[in-house]
JSON list of C-alpha atoms in Angstrom, two decimals:
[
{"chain": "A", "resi": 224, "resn": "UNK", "atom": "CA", "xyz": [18.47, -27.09, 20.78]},
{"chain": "A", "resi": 225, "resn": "UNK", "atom": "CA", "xyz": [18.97, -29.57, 23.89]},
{"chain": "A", "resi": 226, "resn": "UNK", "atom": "CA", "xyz": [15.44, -30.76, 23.54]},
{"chain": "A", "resi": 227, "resn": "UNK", "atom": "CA", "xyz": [16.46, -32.14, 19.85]},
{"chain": "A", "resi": 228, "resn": "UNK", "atom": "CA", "xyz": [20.19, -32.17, 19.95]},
{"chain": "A", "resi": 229, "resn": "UNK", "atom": "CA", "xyz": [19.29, -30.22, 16.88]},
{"chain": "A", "resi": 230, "resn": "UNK", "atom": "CA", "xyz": [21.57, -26.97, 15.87]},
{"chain": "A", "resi": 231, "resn": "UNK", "atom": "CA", "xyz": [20.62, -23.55, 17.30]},
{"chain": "A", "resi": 232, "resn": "UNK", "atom": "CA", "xyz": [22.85, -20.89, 16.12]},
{"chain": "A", "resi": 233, "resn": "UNK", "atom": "CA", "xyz": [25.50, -20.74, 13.38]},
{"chain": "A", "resi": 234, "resn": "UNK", "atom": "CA", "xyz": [28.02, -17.81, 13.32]},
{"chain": "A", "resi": 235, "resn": "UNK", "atom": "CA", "xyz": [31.06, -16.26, 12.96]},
{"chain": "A", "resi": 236, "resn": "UNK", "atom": "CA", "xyz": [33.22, -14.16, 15.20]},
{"chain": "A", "resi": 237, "resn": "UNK", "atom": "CA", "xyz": [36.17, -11.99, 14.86]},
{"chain": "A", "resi": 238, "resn": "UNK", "atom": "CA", "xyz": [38.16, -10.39, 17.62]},
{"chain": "A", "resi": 239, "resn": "UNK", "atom": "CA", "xyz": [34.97, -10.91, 19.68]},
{"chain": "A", "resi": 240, "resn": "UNK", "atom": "CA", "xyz": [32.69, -9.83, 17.50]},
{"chain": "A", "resi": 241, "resn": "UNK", "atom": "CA", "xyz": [30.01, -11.30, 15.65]},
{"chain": "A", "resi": 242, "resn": "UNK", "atom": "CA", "xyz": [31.18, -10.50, 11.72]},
{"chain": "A", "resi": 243, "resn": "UNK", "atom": "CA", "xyz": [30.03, -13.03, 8.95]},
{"chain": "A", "resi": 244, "resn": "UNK", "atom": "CA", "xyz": [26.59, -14.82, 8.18]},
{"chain": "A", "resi": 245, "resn": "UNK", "atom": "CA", "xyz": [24.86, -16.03, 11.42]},
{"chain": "A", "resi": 246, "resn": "UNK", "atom": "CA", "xyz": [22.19, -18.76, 10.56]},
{"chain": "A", "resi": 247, "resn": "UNK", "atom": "CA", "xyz": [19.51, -19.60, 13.31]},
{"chain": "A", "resi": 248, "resn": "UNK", "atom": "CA", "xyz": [17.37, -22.48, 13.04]},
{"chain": "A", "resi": 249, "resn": "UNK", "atom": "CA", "xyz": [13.84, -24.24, 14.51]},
{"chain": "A", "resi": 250, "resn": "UNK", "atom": "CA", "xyz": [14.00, -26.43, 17.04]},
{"chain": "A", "resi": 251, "resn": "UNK", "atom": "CA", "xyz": [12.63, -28.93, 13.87]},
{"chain": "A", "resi": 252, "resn": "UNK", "atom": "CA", "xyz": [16.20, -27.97, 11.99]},
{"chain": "A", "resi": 253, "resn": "UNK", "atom": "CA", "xyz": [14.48, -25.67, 9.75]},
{"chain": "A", "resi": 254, "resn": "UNK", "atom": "CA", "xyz": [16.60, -22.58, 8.40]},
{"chain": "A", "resi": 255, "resn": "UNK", "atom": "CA", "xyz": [15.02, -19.54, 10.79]},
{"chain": "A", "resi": 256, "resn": "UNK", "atom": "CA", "xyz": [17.12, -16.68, 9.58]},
{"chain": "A", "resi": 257, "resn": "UNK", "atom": "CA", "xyz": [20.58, -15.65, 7.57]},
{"chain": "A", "resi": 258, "resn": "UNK", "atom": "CA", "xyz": [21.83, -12.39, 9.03]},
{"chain": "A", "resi": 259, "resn": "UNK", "atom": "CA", "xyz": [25.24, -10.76, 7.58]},
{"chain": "A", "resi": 260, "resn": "UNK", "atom": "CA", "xyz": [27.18, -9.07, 10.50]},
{"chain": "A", "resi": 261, "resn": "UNK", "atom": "CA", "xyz": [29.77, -6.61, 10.26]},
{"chain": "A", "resi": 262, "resn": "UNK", "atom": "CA", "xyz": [31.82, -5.66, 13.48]},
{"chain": "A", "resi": 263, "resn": "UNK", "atom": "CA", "xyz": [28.85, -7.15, 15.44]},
{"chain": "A", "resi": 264, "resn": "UNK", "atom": "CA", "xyz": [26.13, -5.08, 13.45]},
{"chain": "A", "resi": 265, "resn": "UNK", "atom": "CA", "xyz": [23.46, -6.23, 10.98]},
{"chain": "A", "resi": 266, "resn": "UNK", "atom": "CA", "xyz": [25.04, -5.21, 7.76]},
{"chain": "A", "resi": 267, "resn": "UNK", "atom": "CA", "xyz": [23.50, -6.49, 4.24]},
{"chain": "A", "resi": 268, "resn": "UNK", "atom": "CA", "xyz": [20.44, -8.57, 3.43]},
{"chain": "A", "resi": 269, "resn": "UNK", "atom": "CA", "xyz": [19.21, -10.32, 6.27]},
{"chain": "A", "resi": 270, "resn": "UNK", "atom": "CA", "xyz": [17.01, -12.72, 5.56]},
{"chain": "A", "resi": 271, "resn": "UNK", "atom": "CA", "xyz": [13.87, -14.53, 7.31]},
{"chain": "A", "resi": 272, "resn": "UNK", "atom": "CA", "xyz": [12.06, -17.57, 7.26]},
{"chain": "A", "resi": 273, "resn": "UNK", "atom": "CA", "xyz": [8.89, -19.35, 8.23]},
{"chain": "A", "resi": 274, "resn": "UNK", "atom": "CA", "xyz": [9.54, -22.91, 9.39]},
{"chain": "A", "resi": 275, "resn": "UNK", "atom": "CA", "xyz": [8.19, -24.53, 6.15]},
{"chain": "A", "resi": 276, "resn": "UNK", "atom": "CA", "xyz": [10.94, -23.11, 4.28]},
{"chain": "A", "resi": 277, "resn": "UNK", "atom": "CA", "xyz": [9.42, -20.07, 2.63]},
{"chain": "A", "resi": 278, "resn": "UNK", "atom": "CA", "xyz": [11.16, -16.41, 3.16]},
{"chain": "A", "resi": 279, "resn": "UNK", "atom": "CA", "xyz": [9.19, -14.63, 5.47]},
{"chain": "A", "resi": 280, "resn": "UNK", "atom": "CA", "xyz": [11.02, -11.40, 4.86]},
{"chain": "A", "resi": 281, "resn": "UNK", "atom": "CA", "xyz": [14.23, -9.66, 2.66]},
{"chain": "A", "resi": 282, "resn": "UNK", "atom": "CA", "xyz": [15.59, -6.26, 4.67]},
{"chain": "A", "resi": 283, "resn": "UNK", "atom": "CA", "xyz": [18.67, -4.84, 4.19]},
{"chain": "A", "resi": 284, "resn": "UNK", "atom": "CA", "xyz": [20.77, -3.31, 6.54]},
{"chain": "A", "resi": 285, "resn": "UNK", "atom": "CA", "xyz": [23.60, -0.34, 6.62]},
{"chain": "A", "resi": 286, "resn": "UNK", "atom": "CA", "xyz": [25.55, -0.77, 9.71]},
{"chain": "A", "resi": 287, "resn": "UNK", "atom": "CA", "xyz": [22.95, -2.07, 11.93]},
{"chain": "A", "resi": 288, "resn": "UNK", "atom": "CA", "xyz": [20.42, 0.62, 11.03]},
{"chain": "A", "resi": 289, "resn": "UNK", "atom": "CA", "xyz": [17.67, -0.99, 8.23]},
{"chain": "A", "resi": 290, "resn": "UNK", "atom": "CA", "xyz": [18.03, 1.42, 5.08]},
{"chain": "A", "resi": 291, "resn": "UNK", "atom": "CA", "xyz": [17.25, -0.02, 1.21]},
{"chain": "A", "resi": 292, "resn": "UNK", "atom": "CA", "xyz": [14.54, -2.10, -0.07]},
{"chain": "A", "resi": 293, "resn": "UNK", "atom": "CA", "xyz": [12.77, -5.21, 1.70]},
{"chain": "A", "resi": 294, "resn": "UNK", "atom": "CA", "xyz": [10.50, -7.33, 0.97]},
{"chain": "A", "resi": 295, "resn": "UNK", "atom": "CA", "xyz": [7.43, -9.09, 2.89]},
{"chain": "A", "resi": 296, "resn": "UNK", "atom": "CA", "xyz": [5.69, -12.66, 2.52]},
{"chain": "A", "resi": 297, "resn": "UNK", "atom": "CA", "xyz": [3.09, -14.76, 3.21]},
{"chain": "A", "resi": 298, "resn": "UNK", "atom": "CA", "xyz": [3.74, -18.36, 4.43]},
{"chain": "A", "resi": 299, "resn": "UNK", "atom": "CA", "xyz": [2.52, -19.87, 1.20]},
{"chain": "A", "resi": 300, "resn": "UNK", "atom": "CA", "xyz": [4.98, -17.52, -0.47]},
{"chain": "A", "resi": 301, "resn": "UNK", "atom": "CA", "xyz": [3.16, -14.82, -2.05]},
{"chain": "A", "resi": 302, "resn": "UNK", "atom": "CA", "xyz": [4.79, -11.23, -2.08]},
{"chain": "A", "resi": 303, "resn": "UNK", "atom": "CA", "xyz": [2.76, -9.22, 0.51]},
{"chain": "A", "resi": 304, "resn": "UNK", "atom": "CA", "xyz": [4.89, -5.66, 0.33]},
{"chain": "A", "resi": 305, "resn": "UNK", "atom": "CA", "xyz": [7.77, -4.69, -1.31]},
{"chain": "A", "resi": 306, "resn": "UNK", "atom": "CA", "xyz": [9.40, -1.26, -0.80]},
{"chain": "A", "resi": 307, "resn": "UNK", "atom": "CA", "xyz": [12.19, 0.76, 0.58]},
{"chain": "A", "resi": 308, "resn": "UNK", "atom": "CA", "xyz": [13.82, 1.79, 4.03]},
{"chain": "A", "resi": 309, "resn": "UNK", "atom": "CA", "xyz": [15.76, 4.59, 5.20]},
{"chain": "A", "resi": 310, "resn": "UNK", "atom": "CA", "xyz": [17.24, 4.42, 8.70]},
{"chain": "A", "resi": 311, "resn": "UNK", "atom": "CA", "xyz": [14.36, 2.52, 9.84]},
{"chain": "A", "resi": 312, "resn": "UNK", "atom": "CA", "xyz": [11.31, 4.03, 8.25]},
{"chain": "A", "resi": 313, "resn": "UNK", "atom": "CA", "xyz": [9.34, 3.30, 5.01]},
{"chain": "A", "resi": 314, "resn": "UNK", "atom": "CA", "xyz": [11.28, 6.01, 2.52]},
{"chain": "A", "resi": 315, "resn": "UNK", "atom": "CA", "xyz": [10.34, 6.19, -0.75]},
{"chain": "A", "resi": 316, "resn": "UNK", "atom": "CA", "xyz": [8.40, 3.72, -3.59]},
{"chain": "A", "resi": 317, "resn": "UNK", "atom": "CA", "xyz": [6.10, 1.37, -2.37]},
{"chain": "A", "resi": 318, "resn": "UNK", "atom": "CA", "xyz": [3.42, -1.78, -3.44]},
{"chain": "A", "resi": 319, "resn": "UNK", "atom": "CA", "xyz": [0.90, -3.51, -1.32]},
{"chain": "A", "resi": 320, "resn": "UNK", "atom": "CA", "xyz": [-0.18, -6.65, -3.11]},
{"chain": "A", "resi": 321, "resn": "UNK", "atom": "CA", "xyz": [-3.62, -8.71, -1.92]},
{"chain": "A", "resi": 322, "resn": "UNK", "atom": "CA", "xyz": [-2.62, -12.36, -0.46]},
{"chain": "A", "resi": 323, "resn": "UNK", "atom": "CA", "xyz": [-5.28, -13.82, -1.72]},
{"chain": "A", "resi": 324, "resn": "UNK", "atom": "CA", "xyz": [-4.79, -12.89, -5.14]},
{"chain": "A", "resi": 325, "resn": "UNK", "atom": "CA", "xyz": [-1.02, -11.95, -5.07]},
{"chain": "A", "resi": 326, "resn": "UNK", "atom": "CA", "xyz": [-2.22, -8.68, -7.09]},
{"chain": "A", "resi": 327, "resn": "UNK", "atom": "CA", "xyz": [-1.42, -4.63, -6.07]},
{"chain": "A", "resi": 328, "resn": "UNK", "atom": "CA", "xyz": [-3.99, -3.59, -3.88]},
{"chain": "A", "resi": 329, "resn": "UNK", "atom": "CA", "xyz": [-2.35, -0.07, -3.16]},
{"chain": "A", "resi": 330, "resn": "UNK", "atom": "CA", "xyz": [0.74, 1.75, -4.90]},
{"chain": "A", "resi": 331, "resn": "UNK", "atom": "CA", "xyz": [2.64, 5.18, -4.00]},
{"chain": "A", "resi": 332, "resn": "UNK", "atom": "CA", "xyz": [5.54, 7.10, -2.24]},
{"chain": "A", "resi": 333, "resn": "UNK", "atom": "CA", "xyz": [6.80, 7.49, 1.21]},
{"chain": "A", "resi": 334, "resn": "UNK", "atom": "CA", "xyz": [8.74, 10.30, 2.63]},
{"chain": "A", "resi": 335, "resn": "UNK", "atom": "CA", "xyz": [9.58, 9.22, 6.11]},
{"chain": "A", "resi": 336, "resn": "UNK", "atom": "CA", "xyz": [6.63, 6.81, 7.02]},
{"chain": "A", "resi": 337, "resn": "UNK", "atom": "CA", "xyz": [3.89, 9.53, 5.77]},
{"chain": "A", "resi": 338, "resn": "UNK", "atom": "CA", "xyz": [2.46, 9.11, 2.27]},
{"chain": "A", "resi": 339, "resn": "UNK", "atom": "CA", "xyz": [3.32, 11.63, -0.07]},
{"chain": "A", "resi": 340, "resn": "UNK", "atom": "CA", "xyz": [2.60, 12.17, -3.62]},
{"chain": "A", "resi": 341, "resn": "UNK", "atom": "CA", "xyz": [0.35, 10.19, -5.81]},
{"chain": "A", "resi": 342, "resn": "UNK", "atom": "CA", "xyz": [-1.29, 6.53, -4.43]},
{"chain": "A", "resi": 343, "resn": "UNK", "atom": "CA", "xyz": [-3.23, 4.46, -5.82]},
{"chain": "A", "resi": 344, "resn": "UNK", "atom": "CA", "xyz": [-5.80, 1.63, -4.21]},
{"chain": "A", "resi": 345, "resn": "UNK", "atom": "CA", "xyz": [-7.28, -0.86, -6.13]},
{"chain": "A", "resi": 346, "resn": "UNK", "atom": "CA", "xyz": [-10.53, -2.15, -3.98]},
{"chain": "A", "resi": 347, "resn": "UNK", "atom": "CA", "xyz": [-12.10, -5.55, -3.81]},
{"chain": "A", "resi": 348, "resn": "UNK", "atom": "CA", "xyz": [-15.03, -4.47, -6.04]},
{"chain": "A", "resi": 349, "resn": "UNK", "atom": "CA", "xyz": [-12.79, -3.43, -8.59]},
{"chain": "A", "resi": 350, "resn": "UNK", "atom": "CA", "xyz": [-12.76, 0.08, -8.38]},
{"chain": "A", "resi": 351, "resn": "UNK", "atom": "CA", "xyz": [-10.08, 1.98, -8.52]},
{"chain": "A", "resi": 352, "resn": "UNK", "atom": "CA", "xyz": [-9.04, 5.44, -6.07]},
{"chain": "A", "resi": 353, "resn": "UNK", "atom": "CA", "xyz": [-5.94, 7.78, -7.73]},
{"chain": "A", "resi": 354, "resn": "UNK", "atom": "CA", "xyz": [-5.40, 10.24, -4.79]},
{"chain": "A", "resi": 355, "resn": "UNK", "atom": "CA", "xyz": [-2.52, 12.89, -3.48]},
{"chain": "A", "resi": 356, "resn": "UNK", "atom": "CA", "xyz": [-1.12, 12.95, -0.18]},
{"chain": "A", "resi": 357, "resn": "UNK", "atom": "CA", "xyz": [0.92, 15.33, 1.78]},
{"chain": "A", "resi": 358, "resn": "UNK", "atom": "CA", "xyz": [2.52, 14.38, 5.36]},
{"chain": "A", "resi": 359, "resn": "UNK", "atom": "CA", "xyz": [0.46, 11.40, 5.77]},
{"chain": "A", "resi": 360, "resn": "UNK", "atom": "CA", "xyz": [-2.98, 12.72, 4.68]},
{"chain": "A", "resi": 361, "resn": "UNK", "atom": "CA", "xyz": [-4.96, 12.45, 1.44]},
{"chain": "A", "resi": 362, "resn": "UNK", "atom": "CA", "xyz": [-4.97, 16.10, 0.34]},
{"chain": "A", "resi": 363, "resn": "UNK", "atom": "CA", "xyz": [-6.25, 17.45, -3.33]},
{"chain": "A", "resi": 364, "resn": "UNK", "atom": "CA", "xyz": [-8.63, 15.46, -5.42]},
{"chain": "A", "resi": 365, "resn": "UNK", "atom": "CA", "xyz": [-9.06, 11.90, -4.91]},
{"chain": "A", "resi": 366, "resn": "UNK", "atom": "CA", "xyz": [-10.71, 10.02, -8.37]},
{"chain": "A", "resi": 367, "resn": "UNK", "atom": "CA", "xyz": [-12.74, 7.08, -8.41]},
{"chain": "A", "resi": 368, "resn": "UNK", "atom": "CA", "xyz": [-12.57, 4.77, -11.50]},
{"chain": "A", "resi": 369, "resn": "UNK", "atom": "CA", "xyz": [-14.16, 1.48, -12.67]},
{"chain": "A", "resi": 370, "resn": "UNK", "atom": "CA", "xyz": [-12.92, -1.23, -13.46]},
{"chain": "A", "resi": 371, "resn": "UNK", "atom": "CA", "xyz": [-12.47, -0.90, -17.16]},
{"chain": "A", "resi": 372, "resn": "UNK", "atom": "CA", "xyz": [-10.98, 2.26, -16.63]},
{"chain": "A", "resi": 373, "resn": "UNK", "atom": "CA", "xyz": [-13.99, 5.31, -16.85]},
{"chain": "A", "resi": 374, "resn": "UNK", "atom": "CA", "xyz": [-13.81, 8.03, -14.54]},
{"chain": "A", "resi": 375, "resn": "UNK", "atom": "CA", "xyz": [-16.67, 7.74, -12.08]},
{"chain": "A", "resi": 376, "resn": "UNK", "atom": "CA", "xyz": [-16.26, 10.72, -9.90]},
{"chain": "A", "resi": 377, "resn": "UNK", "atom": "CA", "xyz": [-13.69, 12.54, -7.76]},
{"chain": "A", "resi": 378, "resn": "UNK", "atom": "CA", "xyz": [-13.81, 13.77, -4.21]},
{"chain": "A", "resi": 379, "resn": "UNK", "atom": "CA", "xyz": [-11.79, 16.87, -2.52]},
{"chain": "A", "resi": 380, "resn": "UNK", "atom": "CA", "xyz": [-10.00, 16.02, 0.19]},
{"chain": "A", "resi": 381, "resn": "UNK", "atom": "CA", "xyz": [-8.39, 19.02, 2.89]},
{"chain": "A", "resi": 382, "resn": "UNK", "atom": "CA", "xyz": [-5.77, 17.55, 5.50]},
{"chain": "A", "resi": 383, "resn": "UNK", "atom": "CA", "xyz": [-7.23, 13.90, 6.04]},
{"chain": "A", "resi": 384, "resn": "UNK", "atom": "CA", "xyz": [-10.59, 15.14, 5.56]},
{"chain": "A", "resi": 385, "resn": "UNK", "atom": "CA", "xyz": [-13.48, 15.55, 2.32]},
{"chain": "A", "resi": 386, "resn": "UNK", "atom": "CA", "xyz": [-14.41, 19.38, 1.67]},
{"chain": "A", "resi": 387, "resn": "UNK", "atom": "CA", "xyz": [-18.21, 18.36, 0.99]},
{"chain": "A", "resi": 388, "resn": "UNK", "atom": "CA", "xyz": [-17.01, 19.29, -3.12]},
{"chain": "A", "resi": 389, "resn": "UNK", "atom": "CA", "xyz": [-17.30, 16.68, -5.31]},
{"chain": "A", "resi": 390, "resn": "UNK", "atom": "CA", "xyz": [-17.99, 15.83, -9.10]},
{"chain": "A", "resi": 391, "resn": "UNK", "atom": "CA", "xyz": [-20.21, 13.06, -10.67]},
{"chain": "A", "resi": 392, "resn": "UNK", "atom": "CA", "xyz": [-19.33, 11.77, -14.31]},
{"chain": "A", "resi": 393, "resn": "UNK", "atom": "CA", "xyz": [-20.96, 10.24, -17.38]},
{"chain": "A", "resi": 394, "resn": "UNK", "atom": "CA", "xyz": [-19.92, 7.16, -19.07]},
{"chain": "A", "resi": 395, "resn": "UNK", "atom": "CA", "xyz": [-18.93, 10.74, -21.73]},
{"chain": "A", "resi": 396, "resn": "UNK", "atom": "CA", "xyz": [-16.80, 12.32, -19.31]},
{"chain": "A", "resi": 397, "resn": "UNK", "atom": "CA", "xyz": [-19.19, 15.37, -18.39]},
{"chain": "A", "resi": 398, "resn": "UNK", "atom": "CA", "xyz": [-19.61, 16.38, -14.91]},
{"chain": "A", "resi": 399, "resn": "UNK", "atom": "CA", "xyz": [-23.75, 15.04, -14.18]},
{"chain": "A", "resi": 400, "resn": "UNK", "atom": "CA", "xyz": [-23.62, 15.49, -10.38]},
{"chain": "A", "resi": 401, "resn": "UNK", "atom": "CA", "xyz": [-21.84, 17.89, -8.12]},
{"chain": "A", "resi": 402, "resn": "UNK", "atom": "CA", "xyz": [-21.69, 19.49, -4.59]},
{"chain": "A", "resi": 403, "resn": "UNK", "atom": "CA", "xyz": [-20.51, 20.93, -2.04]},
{"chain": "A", "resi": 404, "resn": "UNK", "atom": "CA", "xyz": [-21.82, 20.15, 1.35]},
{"chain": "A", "resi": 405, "resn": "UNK", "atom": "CA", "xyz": [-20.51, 18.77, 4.68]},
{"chain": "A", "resi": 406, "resn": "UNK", "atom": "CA", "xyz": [-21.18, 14.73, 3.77]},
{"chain": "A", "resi": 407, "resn": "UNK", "atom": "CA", "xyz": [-18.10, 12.54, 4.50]},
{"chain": "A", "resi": 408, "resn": "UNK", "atom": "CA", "xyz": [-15.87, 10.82, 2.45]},
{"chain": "A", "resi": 409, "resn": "UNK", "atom": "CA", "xyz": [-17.59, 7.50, 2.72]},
{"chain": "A", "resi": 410, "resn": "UNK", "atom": "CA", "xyz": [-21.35, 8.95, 2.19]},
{"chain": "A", "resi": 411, "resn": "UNK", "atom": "CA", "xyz": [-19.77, 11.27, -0.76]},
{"chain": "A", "resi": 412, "resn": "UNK", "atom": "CA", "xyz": [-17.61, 7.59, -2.67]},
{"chain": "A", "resi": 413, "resn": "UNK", "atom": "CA", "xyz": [-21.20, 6.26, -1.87]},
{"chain": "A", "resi": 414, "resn": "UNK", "atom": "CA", "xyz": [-22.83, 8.44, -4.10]},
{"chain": "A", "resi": 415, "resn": "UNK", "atom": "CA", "xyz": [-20.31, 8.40, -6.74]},
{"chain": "A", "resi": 416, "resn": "UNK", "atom": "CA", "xyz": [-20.52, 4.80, -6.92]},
{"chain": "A", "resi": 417, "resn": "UNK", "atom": "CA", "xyz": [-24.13, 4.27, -7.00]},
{"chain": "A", "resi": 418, "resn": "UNK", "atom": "CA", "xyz": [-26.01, 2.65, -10.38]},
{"chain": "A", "resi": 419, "resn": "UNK", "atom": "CA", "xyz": [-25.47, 4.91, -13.24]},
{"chain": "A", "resi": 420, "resn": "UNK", "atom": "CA", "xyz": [-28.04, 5.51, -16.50]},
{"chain": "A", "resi": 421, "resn": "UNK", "atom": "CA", "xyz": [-26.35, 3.39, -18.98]},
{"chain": "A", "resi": 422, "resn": "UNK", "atom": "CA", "xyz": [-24.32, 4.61, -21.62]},
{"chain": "A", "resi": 423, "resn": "UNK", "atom": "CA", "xyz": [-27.41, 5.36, -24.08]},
{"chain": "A", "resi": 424, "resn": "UNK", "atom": "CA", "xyz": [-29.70, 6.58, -22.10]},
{"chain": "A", "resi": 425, "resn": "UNK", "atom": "CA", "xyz": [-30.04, 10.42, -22.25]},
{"chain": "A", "resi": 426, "resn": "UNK", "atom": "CA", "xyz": [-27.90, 12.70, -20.17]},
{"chain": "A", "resi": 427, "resn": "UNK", "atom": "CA", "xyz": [-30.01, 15.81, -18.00]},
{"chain": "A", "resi": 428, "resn": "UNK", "atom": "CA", "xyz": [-28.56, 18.27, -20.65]},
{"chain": "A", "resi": 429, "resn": "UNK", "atom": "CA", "xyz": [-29.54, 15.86, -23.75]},
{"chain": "A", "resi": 430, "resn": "UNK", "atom": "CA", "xyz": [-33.11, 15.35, -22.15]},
{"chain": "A", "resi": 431, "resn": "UNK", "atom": "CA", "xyz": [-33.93, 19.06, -22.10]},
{"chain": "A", "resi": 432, "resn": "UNK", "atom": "CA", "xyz": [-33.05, 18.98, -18.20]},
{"chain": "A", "resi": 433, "resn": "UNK", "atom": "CA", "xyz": [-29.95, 20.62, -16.49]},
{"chain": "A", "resi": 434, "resn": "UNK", "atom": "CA", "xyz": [-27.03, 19.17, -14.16]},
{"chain": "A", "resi": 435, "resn": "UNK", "atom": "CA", "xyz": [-27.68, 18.56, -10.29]},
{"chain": "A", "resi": 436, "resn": "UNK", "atom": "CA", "xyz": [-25.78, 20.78, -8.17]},
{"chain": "A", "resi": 437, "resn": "UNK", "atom": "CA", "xyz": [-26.28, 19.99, -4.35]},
{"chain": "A", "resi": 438, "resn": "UNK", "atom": "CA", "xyz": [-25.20, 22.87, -2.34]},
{"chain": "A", "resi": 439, "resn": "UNK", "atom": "CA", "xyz": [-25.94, 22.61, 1.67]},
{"chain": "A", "resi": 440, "resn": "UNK", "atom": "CA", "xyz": [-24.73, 23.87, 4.54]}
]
């Protein structure tokens, strides 16, 4: 750096081409990056920094093309994402962690940059959403738990979008609430998540009554 007299750029050549480690540093002479080149393309863990010295990112790299896992993190160090790569895109296992709390706040599968399969979110209120996606959109039943574990309700979900059916539980298990009407997603997790009667207070069945069933057009 010719403001600092500090070094720049670290690396290797051979016939011409960059092949080795290449370090790059601050302008303060803090370690900015450790990139392995092979016959001048990124090849192996390459490795980031921020300037107080934690790692800012792990990606690996096949032949210049990013494919394997990597990992993401905050300055203060705390694992943000971890997953893996395949020629460029997010391919397979995945875990979003919070970076305040440094736990998972979502969990699941890619298949090239579109969730697929079974993901999980765990929300700030402590609730928990198990739901399957296919190319990118939630698609089949999406369940809503507490956060002791009790299944509160579960939601149908149709390319990206809730099919107005959904299903209320007790603290038991059995189905006190359902529908099928054109209410979003949000206004349907709404009314899952509401105040329930508490665990002995009678159910509709157990009080002589019957289950709701909201059906609207």
């Amino acid at each position: 750096w010719p403001d600092t007299g500090k070094l720049k750029v670290k690396a290797h050549y051979r016939a011409g081409q960059l092949h080795g480690l290449v370090e790059q540093y601050y302008p303060s002479g803090a370690l900015q990056l450790k990139h392995p080149y092979a016959e001048h393309r990124l090849h192996g863990e390459a490795l980031d920094y921020f300037e107080n010295g934690q790692l800012k990112s792990s990606v690996h790299f096949e032949h210049g093309v990013q494919s394997g896992p990597f990992k993401l993190f905050s300055a203060d160090g705390k694992l943000l994402e971890e997953g893996v790569l395949k020629e460029g895109v997010r391919h397979g296992p995945f875990t979003l962690y919070s970076p305040e709390t440094g736990q998972p706040v979502r969990q699941g599968t890619y298949q090239l940059n579109e969730l697929d399969g079974e993901v999980i979110t765990w929300r700030p209120d402590g609730l928990k959403v198990v739901g399957t996606y296919e190319k990118g959109l939630a698609h089949g039943w999406q369940k809503i738990y507490n956060a002791q574990g009790a299944l509160l309700g579960e939601i149908k979900m149709q390319n990206g979008r809730a099919t107005g059916v959904f299903h209320v539980f007790d603290a038991k298990g059995r189905i006190v609430q359902e529908g099928s009407h054109g209410k979003t997603a949000d206004e349907l997790f709404r009314i899952i998540t509401s105040p329930r009667p508490q665990t002995n207070d009678p159910t509709p069945e157990e009080n002589g009554g019957i289950v709701i069933k909201e059906i609207f057009e």
